[in-house]
Short mmCIF file of C-alpha atoms in Angstrom, two decimals:
data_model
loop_
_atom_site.label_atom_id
_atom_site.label_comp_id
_atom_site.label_asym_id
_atom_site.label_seq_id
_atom_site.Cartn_x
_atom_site.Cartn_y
_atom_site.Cartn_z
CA UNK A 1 -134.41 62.63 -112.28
CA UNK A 2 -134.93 59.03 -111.63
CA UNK A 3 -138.72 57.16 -111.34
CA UNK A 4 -137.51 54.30 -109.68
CA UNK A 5 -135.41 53.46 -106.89
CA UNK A 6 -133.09 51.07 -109.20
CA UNK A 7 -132.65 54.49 -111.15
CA UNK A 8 -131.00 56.07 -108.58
CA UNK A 9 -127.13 56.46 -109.00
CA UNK A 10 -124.47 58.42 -107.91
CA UNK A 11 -122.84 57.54 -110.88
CA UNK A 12 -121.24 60.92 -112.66
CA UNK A 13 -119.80 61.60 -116.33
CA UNK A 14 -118.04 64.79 -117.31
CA UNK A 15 -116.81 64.80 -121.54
CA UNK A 16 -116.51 61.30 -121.27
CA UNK A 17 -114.76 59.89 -118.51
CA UNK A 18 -116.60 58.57 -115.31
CA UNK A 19 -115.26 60.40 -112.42
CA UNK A 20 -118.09 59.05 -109.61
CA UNK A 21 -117.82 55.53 -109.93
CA UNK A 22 -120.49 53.60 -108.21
CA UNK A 23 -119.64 50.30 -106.40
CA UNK A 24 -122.31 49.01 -103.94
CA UNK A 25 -126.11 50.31 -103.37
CA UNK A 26 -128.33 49.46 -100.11
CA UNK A 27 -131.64 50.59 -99.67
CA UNK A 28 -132.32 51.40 -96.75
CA UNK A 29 -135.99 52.12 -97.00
CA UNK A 30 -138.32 52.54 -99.22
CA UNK A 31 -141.84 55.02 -99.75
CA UNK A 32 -141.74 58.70 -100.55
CA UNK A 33 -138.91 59.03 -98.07
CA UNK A 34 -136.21 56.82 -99.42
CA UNK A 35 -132.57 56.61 -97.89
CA UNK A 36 -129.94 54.92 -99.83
CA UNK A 37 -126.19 54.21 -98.75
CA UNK A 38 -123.46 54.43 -101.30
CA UNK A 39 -120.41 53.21 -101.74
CA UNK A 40 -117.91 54.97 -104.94
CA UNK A 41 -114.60 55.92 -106.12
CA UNK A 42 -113.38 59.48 -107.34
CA UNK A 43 -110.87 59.41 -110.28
CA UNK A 44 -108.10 61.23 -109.77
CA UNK A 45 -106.83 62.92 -112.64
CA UNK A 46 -103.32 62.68 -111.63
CA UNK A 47 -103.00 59.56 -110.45
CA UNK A 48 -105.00 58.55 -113.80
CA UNK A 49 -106.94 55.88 -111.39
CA UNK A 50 -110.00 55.62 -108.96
CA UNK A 51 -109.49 56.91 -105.66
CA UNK A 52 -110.04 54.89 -102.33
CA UNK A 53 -113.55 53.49 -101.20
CA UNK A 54 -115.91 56.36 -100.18
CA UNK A 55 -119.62 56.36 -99.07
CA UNK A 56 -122.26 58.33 -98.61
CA UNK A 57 -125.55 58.31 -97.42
CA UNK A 58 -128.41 59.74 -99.43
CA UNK A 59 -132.01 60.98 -98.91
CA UNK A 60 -134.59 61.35 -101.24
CA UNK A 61 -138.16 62.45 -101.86
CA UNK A 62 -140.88 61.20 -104.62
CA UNK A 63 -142.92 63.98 -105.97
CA UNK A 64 -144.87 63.95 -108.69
CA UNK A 65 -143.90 60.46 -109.69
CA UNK A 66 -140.01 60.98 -109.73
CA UNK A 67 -137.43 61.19 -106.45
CA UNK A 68 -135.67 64.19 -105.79
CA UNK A 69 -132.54 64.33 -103.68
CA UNK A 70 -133.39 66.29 -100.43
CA UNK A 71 -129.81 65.71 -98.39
CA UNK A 72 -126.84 63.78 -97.93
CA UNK A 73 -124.05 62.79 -95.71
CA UNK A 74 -120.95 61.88 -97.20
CA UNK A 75 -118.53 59.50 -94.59
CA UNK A 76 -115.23 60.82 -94.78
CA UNK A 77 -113.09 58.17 -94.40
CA UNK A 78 -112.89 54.34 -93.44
CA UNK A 79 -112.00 54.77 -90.15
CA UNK A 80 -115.42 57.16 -89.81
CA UNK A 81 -117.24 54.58 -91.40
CA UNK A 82 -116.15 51.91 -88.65
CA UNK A 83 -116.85 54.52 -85.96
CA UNK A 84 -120.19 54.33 -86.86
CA UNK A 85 -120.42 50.87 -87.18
CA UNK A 86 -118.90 50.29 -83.97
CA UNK A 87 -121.39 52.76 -82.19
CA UNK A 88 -124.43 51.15 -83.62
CA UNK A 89 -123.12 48.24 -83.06
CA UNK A 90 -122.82 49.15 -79.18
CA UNK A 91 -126.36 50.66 -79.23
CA UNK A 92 -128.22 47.88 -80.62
CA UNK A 93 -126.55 45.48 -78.47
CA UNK A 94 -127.96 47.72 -75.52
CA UNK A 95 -131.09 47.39 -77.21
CA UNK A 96 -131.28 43.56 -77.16
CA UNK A 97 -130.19 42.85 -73.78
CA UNK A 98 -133.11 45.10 -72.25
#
């Protein structure tokens, strides 16, 4: 487990090779509730390369001086990601003209 928030990595290794690359970390926010989008590559064994972009969204708790993941939401594809770009991007505008 990680004690810091710079700790905090989706980054996986299995005998060796990386196959949950990390490319981008924002913090979101910051306390004993912590929320941290992600953005990584899979490696694909047969294609012998990193997969497309991918991101995910992560929660997680501090307890006892180190954060624990409590949930996740993993986007599924770029166009998903845009969706939900587009539809906070509609609410916040709604937002600022009141």
């Amino acid at each position: 487990m990680a004690a810091t928030i710079e700790e905090l990595t989706i980054n996986y290794e299995e005998d060796g090779q990386q196959l949950v690359k990390e490319t981008g970390k924002v913090v979101l926010s910051k306390g004993a509730w912590t929320t941290i989008i992600y953005r990584y590559n899979n490696w694909k064994p047969a294609l012998e390369a990193y997969d497309k972009d991918m991101y995910t969204i992560r929660r997680y708790q501090k307890k006892n001086g180190e954060y624990m993941p409590k949930s996740k939401f993993n986007i599924s594809s770029a166009k998903q990601a845009q969706q939900i770009v587009d539809a906070l991007s509609d609410w916040l505008s709604v937002e600022e003209g009141k």
